[in-house]
CSV table of C-alpha atoms in Angstrom, one decimal:
chain,number,residue,atom,x,y,z
A,140,VAL,CA,116.8,-12.0,71.8
A,141,MET,CA,117.6,-11.7,68.1
A,142,ALA,CA,114.9,-14.2,67.3
A,143,ALA,CA,112.3,-12.1,69.1
A,144,SER,CA,109.8,-10.2,67.0
A,145,PRO,CA,110.4,-6.4,66.7
A,146,SER,CA,107.2,-5.8,68.7
A,147,ILE,CA,108.3,-8.0,71.6
A,148,LEU,CA,111.8,-6.4,71.6
A,149,SER,CA,110.3,-2.9,71.5
A,150,LEU,CA,108.0,-3.8,74.4
A,151,ARG,CA,110.9,-5.1,76.5
A,152,LEU,CA,112.9,-1.9,75.7
A,153,ALA,CA,110.0,0.3,76.6
A,154,ILE,CA,109.4,-1.5,79.9
A,155,ALA,CA,113.1,-1.3,80.8
A,156,VAL,CA,113.3,2.4,80.0
A,157,LEU,CA,110.2,3.1,82.1
A,158,VAL,CA,111.7,1.2,85.1
A,159,VAL,CA,115.1,2.8,84.8
A,160,ALA,CA,113.6,6.3,84.4
A,161,CYS,CA,111.6,6.0,87.7
A,162,PRO,CA,112.8,9.0,89.6
A,163,CYS,CA,113.0,7.3,93.0
A,164,ALA,CA,116.7,8.1,93.5
A,165,LEU,CA,116.1,11.7,92.6
A,166,GLY,CA,113.1,11.9,94.9
A,167,LEU,CA,115.1,10.4,97.8
A,168,ALA,CA,118.3,12.4,97.3
A,169,THR,CA,117.2,15.5,99.2
A,170,PRO,CA,114.7,14.4,101.9
A,171,THR,CA,116.8,11.5,103.1
A,172,ALA,CA,119.8,13.7,103.7
A,173,ILE,CA,117.7,16.4,105.4
A,174,LEU,CA,116.0,13.7,107.6
A,175,VAL,CA,119.3,12.3,108.7
A,176,GLY,CA,120.8,15.7,109.2
A,177,ALA,CA,117.8,16.9,111.3
A,178,GLY,CA,118.1,13.7,113.4
A,179,ILE,CA,121.8,14.4,114.0
A,180,GLY,CA,121.0,17.9,115.0
A,181,ALA,CA,118.3,16.8,117.5
A,182,GLU,CA,120.8,14.4,119.1
A,183,GLN,CA,123.1,17.3,119.7
A,184,GLY,CA,120.4,19.6,121.0
A,185,ILE,CA,119.8,21.5,117.7
A,186,LEU,CA,116.1,21.6,116.7
A,187,ILE,CA,115.5,22.5,113.1
A,188,ARG,CA,112.0,23.5,111.9
A,189,GLY,CA,112.5,22.8,108.2
A,190,GLY,CA,114.9,21.5,105.7
A,191,ASP,CA,115.0,24.8,103.8
A,192,LEU,CA,116.6,26.3,106.9
A,193,LEU,CA,119.6,23.9,106.5
A,194,GLU,CA,120.1,25.1,103.0
A,195,LYS,CA,120.0,28.8,104.0
A,196,LEU,CA,122.3,28.2,107.0
A,197,SER,CA,124.8,26.5,104.8
A,198,GLN,CA,125.0,29.7,102.7
A,199,VAL,CA,125.3,32.1,105.7
A,200,ASP,CA,128.4,34.4,105.5
A,201,THR,CA,127.4,36.7,108.4
A,202,VAL,CA,126.4,35.9,112.0
A,203,VAL,CA,124.8,38.6,114.2
A,204,PHE,CA,124.7,38.1,118.0
A,205,ASP,CA,122.6,39.7,120.7
A,206,LYS,CA,124.4,40.2,124.0
A,207,THR,CA,122.2,39.6,127.0
A,208,GLY,CA,121.2,36.0,127.3
A,209,THR,CA,123.1,35.0,124.1
A,210,LEU,CA,126.7,35.7,124.7
A,211,THR,CA,126.0,36.1,128.4
A,212,LEU,CA,124.1,33.7,130.6
A,213,GLY,CA,121.0,35.8,130.8
A,214,HIS,CA,120.9,35.4,134.6
A,215,PRO,CA,122.4,38.7,135.8
A,216,ALA,CA,122.7,39.7,139.4
A,217,LEU,CA,122.9,43.1,141.1
A,218,THR,CA,126.5,43.9,142.1
A,219,ALA,CA,126.3,47.5,143.1
A,220,CYS,CA,123.9,50.4,143.8
A,221,ARG,CA,124.9,54.0,144.4
A,222,LEU,CA,123.0,57.1,144.9
A,223,LEU,CA,123.7,60.1,142.7
A,224,ASP,CA,124.7,63.4,144.1
A,225,HIS,CA,121.7,65.5,145.5
A,226,ALA,CA,119.5,62.4,145.1
A,227,ASP,CA,116.1,62.8,146.6
A,228,CYS,CA,116.2,59.3,148.1
A,229,PRO,CA,117.1,58.3,151.7
A,230,ASP,CA,119.3,55.3,150.9
A,231,THR,CA,120.1,52.5,148.4
A,232,ALA,CA,117.7,50.1,150.0
A,233,ARG,CA,114.8,52.5,149.2
A,234,ALA,CA,116.1,52.9,145.7
A,235,LEU,CA,116.2,49.2,145.2
A,236,GLN,CA,112.7,48.8,146.7
A,237,LEU,CA,111.3,51.4,144.2
A,238,ALA,CA,113.2,49.7,141.3
A,239,ALA,CA,111.8,46.3,142.2
A,240,ALA,CA,108.3,47.7,142.4
A,241,ALA,CA,108.6,49.3,138.9
A,242,GLU,CA,109.8,46.0,137.5
A,243,GLN,CA,106.8,44.0,138.7
A,244,GLY,CA,105.3,41.8,136.0
A,245,THR,CA,108.4,42.1,133.7
A,246,HIS,CA,110.4,39.1,132.8
A,247,HIS,CA,113.5,40.9,131.5
A,248,PRO,CA,116.7,39.5,133.0
A,249,ILE,CA,117.5,42.9,134.6
A,250,ALA,CA,114.0,43.0,136.1
A,251,VAL,CA,114.6,39.6,137.6
A,252,ALA,CA,118.0,40.6,139.0
A,253,LEU,CA,116.5,43.7,140.8
A,254,ARG,CA,113.6,41.8,142.2
A,255,ASP,CA,115.8,38.9,143.4
A,256,ALA,CA,118.1,41.5,145.1
A,257,ALA,CA,115.2,43.1,146.8
A,258,ALA,CA,114.0,39.7,148.0
A,259,THR,CA,117.4,38.8,149.3
A,260,GLN,CA,117.5,42.0,151.4
A,261,GLN,CA,114.0,41.2,152.5
A,262,LEU,CA,112.6,44.6,151.4
A,263,PRO,CA,108.8,44.9,151.6
A,264,SER,CA,107.1,44.9,148.2
A,265,LEU,CA,105.5,48.2,147.2
A,266,ALA,CA,102.3,48.4,145.2
A,267,ALA,CA,102.7,49.8,141.7
A,268,GLN,CA,100.3,50.7,138.9
A,269,ASP,CA,100.1,52.3,135.5
A,270,PHE,CA,103.0,50.3,134.1
A,271,GLN,CA,104.6,51.5,130.8
A,272,THR,CA,107.3,49.6,128.9
A,273,VAL,CA,109.5,51.0,126.2
A,274,ALA,CA,111.3,48.2,124.2
A,275,GLY,CA,115.0,48.7,124.3
A,276,GLY,CA,114.6,51.6,126.8
A,277,GLY,CA,113.1,50.9,130.1
A,278,VAL,CA,110.0,50.9,132.3
A,279,SER,CA,108.0,53.3,134.3
A,280,ALA,CA,105.3,52.9,136.9
A,281,LEU,CA,103.4,54.8,139.5
A,282,VAL,CA,104.6,53.8,143.0
A,283,GLU,CA,103.1,55.4,146.1
A,284,GLY,CA,102.1,58.5,144.1
A,285,GLN,CA,105.6,58.9,142.5
A,286,ARG,CA,106.4,58.3,138.9
A,287,ILE,CA,109.3,55.9,138.8
A,288,TYR,CA,111.5,55.5,135.7
A,289,LEU,CA,114.1,52.7,135.4
A,290,GLY,CA,116.1,52.0,132.3
A,291,ALA,CA,119.1,52.8,130.0
A,292,LEU,CA,120.9,56.0,130.5
A,293,ASP,CA,120.2,57.2,127.0
A,294,TRP,CA,116.5,56.5,127.4
A,295,LEU,CA,116.3,58.7,130.5
A,296,GLN,CA,118.4,61.4,128.8
A,297,GLY,CA,115.9,61.2,125.8
A,298,LEU,CA,113.2,62.0,128.3
A,299,GLY,CA,115.0,65.1,129.4
A,300,MET,CA,116.7,63.7,132.5
A,301,ALA,CA,120.4,64.5,132.8
A,302,VAL,CA,122.4,61.6,134.4
A,303,ASP,CA,125.7,63.1,135.3
A,304,ALA,CA,127.9,60.1,136.4
A,305,ASP,CA,131.3,58.8,135.6
A,306,ILE,CA,130.4,55.2,134.6
A,307,GLN,CA,132.9,52.4,133.9
A,308,ALA,CA,131.4,49.0,133.1
A,309,ALA,CA,133.4,45.8,132.9
A,310,ALA,CA,132.7,42.9,130.7
A,311,GLY,CA,129.1,41.6,131.2
A,312,GLU,CA,128.1,44.6,133.3
A,313,THR,CA,125.0,46.7,132.5
A,314,ILE,CA,124.3,50.1,134.1
A,315,VAL,CA,120.6,51.2,134.6
A,316,ALA,CA,119.4,54.4,136.2
A,317,LEU,CA,116.5,55.1,138.5
A,318,ALA,CA,114.6,58.4,138.4
A,319,ILE,CA,111.8,59.7,140.6
A,320,ASP,CA,109.5,62.2,139.0
A,321,HIS,CA,112.1,63.0,136.4
A,322,HIS,CA,114.9,63.4,138.9
A,323,PRO,CA,117.7,60.7,138.5
A,324,VAL,CA,118.5,59.3,142.0
A,325,ALA,CA,120.5,56.1,141.7
A,326,LEU,CA,122.6,53.8,139.4
A,327,PHE,CA,122.5,50.0,139.5
A,328,THR,CA,125.3,47.9,138.2
A,329,ILE,CA,124.1,44.5,137.1
A,330,LYS,CA,126.6,41.7,136.2
A,331,ASP,CA,125.9,39.0,133.7
A,332,GLU,CA,128.5,36.3,133.3
A,333,LEU,CA,129.8,35.4,129.8
A,334,ARG,CA,128.7,32.1,128.5
A,335,GLN,CA,131.6,29.6,128.5
A,336,GLY,CA,131.7,29.0,124.8
A,337,ALA,CA,131.2,32.6,123.7
A,338,ALA,CA,134.9,33.4,123.0
A,339,ALA,CA,135.5,30.0,121.4
A,340,ALA,CA,132.5,30.5,119.1
A,341,ILE,CA,133.9,33.8,117.8
A,342,ALA,CA,137.3,32.2,117.3
A,343,HIS,CA,135.8,29.5,115.2
A,344,LEU,CA,133.8,32.0,113.1
A,345,GLN,CA,137.1,33.7,112.4
A,346,GLN,CA,138.6,30.4,111.3
A,347,MET,CA,135.6,29.8,109.0
A,348,ARG,CA,136.1,33.3,107.5
A,349,LEU,CA,132.6,34.3,108.4
A,350,HIS,CA,131.6,37.9,109.3
A,351,PHE,CA,130.1,38.5,112.7
A,352,HIS,CA,128.5,41.5,114.6
A,353,LEU,CA,127.2,42.3,118.0
A,354,LEU,CA,124.0,44.3,118.5
A,355,THR,CA,123.0,45.3,122.0
A,356,GLY,CA,120.6,47.7,123.6
A,357,ASP,CA,123.1,48.2,126.4
A,358,GLY,CA,125.4,51.2,126.6
A,359,PRO,CA,128.8,51.3,124.9
A,360,GLU,CA,130.6,50.6,128.2
A,361,ALA,CA,128.9,47.2,128.6
A,362,GLY,CA,128.7,46.3,125.0
A,363,LEU,CA,132.3,47.1,124.1
A,364,ALA,CA,133.6,45.4,127.3
A,365,VAL,CA,131.9,42.1,126.3
A,366,ALA,CA,133.1,42.4,122.7
A,367,ALA,CA,136.7,42.9,123.9
A,368,ALA,CA,136.4,39.9,126.2
A,369,ILE,CA,135.4,37.5,123.4
A,370,GLY,CA,137.4,38.9,120.5
A,371,ILE,CA,134.9,41.1,118.6
A,372,SER,CA,136.3,44.3,117.1
A,373,PRO,CA,134.7,47.6,118.2
A,374,LYS,CA,133.9,48.2,114.5
A,375,GLN,CA,131.6,45.2,114.6
A,376,VAL,CA,129.6,46.4,117.6
A,377,ARG,CA,126.5,48.5,117.8
A,378,CYS,CA,125.3,49.6,121.2
A,379,GLN,CA,122.1,51.3,122.5
A,380,ILE,CA,120.2,49.9,119.6
A,381,LYS,CA,116.4,49.5,119.7
A,382,PRO,CA,114.6,46.3,118.5
A,383,GLU,CA,113.5,47.9,115.2
A,384,GLN,CA,117.0,49.1,114.6
A,385,LYS,CA,118.4,45.6,115.0
A,386,ALA,CA,116.1,44.5,112.2
A,387,ALA,CA,117.1,47.5,110.1
A,388,ALA,CA,120.8,46.7,110.6
A,389,ILE,CA,120.2,43.1,109.4
A,390,ALA,CA,118.2,44.4,106.4
A,391,LYS,CA,121.2,46.7,105.5
A,392,LEU,CA,123.6,43.7,105.6
A,393,GLN,CA,121.2,41.8,103.3
A,394,GLU,CA,121.1,44.7,100.9
A,395,GLN,CA,124.9,44.5,100.7
A,396,GLY,CA,124.6,40.9,99.5
A,397,HIS,CA,125.2,39.1,102.8
A,398,ILE,CA,123.2,36.1,103.9
A,399,VAL,CA,122.6,36.7,107.6
A,400,ALA,CA,122.0,34.4,110.6
A,401,MET,CA,120.7,36.1,113.8
A,402,VAL,CA,121.3,34.6,117.2
A,403,GLY,CA,119.1,36.0,120.0
A,404,ASP,CA,116.9,35.1,122.9
A,405,GLY,CA,114.7,38.0,124.0
A,406,ILE,CA,111.5,39.6,122.9
A,407,ASN,CA,113.6,42.6,121.7
A,408,ASP,CA,115.3,40.2,119.3
A,409,ALA,CA,112.1,39.0,117.6
A,410,PRO,CA,112.1,41.6,114.8
A,411,ALA,CA,115.7,40.8,114.0
A,412,LEU,CA,115.2,37.0,114.1
A,413,ALA,CA,112.3,37.4,111.7
A,414,GLN,CA,114.3,39.7,109.3
A,415,ALA,CA,117.4,37.4,109.2
A,416,ASP,CA,117.7,34.7,106.6
A,417,VAL,CA,118.1,32.2,109.5
A,418,GLY,CA,117.1,32.9,113.1
A,419,LEU,CA,118.6,30.9,115.9
A,420,SER,CA,117.4,31.1,119.5
A,421,LEU,CA,119.0,29.7,122.6
A,422,GLN,CA,117.4,27.6,125.3
A,423,GLY,CA,115.6,29.7,127.9
A,424,ALA,CA,114.6,32.3,125.3
A,425,THR,CA,111.3,34.1,125.5
A,426,ASP,CA,108.3,32.5,123.8
A,427,THR,CA,108.3,35.2,121.2
A,428,ALA,CA,112.0,34.5,120.3
A,429,VAL,CA,111.4,30.8,120.2
A,430,GLU,CA,108.4,31.1,117.9
A,431,THR,CA,110.2,33.5,115.6
A,432,ALA,CA,113.5,31.6,115.3
A,433,GLY,CA,113.8,28.7,112.8
A,434,ILE,CA,116.5,26.8,114.8
A,435,ILE,CA,116.5,26.3,118.5
A,436,LEU,CA,119.8,25.6,120.3
A,437,MET,CA,118.8,23.6,123.4
A,438,THR,CA,122.1,23.5,125.2
A,439,GLY,CA,122.3,27.3,125.3
A,440,ASP,CA,126.0,27.1,124.2
A,441,PRO,CA,127.1,29.6,121.5
A,442,LEU,CA,129.4,26.9,120.1
A,443,ASP,CA,126.2,25.2,118.9
A,444,VAL,CA,126.0,28.0,116.3
A,445,ILE,CA,129.2,26.5,114.8
A,446,THR,CA,127.8,23.0,115.1
A,447,ALA,CA,124.7,24.0,113.2
A,448,ILE,CA,126.6,25.7,110.4
A,449,ARG,CA,128.9,22.7,110.0
A,450,LEU,CA,125.9,20.3,110.0
A,451,SER,CA,124.1,22.3,107.4
A,452,ARG,CA,127.1,22.3,105.1
A,453,ARG,CA,127.6,18.6,105.4
A,454,VAL,CA,123.9,18.0,104.7
A,455,MET,CA,124.0,20.1,101.5
A,456,ALA,CA,127.2,18.4,100.4
A,457,LYS,CA,125.5,15.0,100.9
A,458,ILE,CA,122.5,16.2,98.9
A,459,ARG,CA,124.8,17.2,96.0
A,460,GLN,CA,126.4,13.8,96.1
A,461,ASN,CA,123.1,12.1,96.1
A,462,LEU,CA,121.9,14.1,93.1
A,463,PHE,CA,125.1,13.4,91.3
A,464,TRP,CA,124.8,9.6,91.7
A,465,ALA,CA,121.1,9.7,90.8
A,466,PHE,CA,121.8,11.7,87.6
A,467,ALA,CA,124.7,9.4,86.8
A,468,TYR,CA,122.5,6.4,87.2
A,469,ASN,CA,120.0,7.8,84.7
A,470,THR,CA,122.7,9.1,82.4
A,471,LEU,CA,124.2,5.6,82.1
A,472,GLY,CA,121.1,3.5,82.7
A,473,LEU,CA,118.6,5.1,80.2
A,474,PRO,CA,120.8,4.5,77.1
A,475,ALA,CA,121.4,0.9,78.1
A,476,ALA,CA,117.7,0.3,78.8
A,477,ALA,CA,116.8,1.9,75.5
A,478,GLY,CA,119.2,-0.6,73.7
A,479,VAL,CA,121.7,1.9,72.5
A,480,PHE,CA,124.6,-0.5,73.2
A,481,PHE,CA,122.8,-3.6,71.9
A,482,PRO,CA,124.0,-3.4,68.3
A,483,MET,CA,127.6,-3.0,69.3
A,484,THR,CA,127.9,-5.2,72.4
A,485,GLY,CA,124.7,-7.3,72.5
A,486,LEU,CA,124.0,-5.7,75.9
A,487,LEU,CA,120.3,-5.5,76.6
A,488,LEU,CA,118.7,-4.8,80.0
A,489,SER,CA,115.8,-7.0,80.9
A,490,PRO,CA,112.9,-5.4,82.8
A,491,ALA,CA,114.0,-7.4,85.9
A,492,THR,CA,117.6,-6.2,85.7
A,493,ALA,CA,116.3,-2.7,85.2
A,494,GLY,CA,114.2,-3.0,88.3
A,495,ALA,CA,117.1,-4.3,90.3
A,496,LEU,CA,119.3,-1.4,89.2
A,497,MET,CA,116.5,1.1,90.0
A,498,ALA,CA,116.2,-0.3,93.5
A,499,LEU,CA,120.0,-0.3,93.9
A,500,SER,CA,120.1,3.3,93.0
A,501,SER,CA,117.6,4.2,95.7
A,502,VAL,CA,119.4,2.0,98.2
A,503,SER,CA,122.7,3.7,97.3
A,504,VAL,CA,121.2,7.2,97.9
A,505,VAL,CA,119.7,6.3,101.2
A,506,THR,CA,123.0,4.6,102.3
A,507,ASN,CA,125.0,7.7,101.3
A,508,SER,CA,122.6,9.9,103.4
A,509,LEU,CA,123.1,7.6,106.4
A,510,LEU,CA,126.8,8.1,106.1
A,511,LEU,CA,126.2,11.5,107.6
A,512,ASN,CA,126.2,9.7,110.9
A,513,TYR,CA,129.9,8.8,110.3
A,514,ARG,CA,132.1,11.1,112.4
A,515,LYS,CA,129.0,13.1,113.4
A,516,MET,CA,130.5,13.9,116.8
A,517,GLN,CA,133.3,15.9,115.1
A,518,LEU,CA,130.7,18.4,114.1
A,519,ARG,CA,130.9,20.0,117.5
A,520,PRO,CA,134.0,22.1,118.1
A,521,GLY,CA,136.5,20.6,120.5
């Protein structure tokens, strides 16, 4: 090497520097980790729309849950129907028949429960028209010349209808009222079972020191009962909240410096899913919720929220490792390729050796990303 002309030596050094400086490892550091992480998520039923969502999810410090269809199964059933005092309605069968007619064409879980109950009792279907739907409130329709209202108690009260009833709802229960021509006549109790992993998911969020909240359009009886059953403090629950108020509540949390993930499944959750830093939707959600959410949890298990957060954190940790080794390679390789150590040690990288080291750095980054598969099954809470 010493006998080489200065021009030849300079050319060799220039080629070695160009080869070592090739940013292949840096370019592979992030996408390989994201690709492997997305694959692991898909294997476990977590569909991620983009790598940027993994980064945002890893930074989340607050998780907001919807109730119906998210912490509960979303397949409620009618458990009780009672007429109010002085109700202008002959019996509960007639009340259910009117309610089912008003809910025609609606895919809300409560509507499905009422229609299924009417079908089970083999009640004849009634023709209805002039449907009106109030998101987070209820529905109204014209049935056999009578204006039928069906929805939350506070919605009916807001329309000037006084519902005087002593209501006690258990966990998972929702109370809706039926009114005929502005006269409340009946109350329906609809029971929705809690999802199996709901309480465990809240417990894991507590262990991870994350904040969590419950937002529901149901009344305080139903909302607080579900919260108590799964370990959420009443201070972290907001009931009788409309869709736009859900989005506003999340915006307020963001203004306070929180990075928020929203977990929902219904059309009422779409504004909140869009407002949140990361939106997660469960299997069986409405098309609107699925389109709005960035992450889809195919198993419908709330524990998948924990799995998704853990996965995002591991992916980001792997990206940082990849970037560290890629920068370390350039930090050590560039001076050696430039001949900095040649006068002292006689070390001089040939272009071929530089090419081998460049390839090795890329292989090491890809291999490190593939190590995400190691112990991947431990991502899911036991």
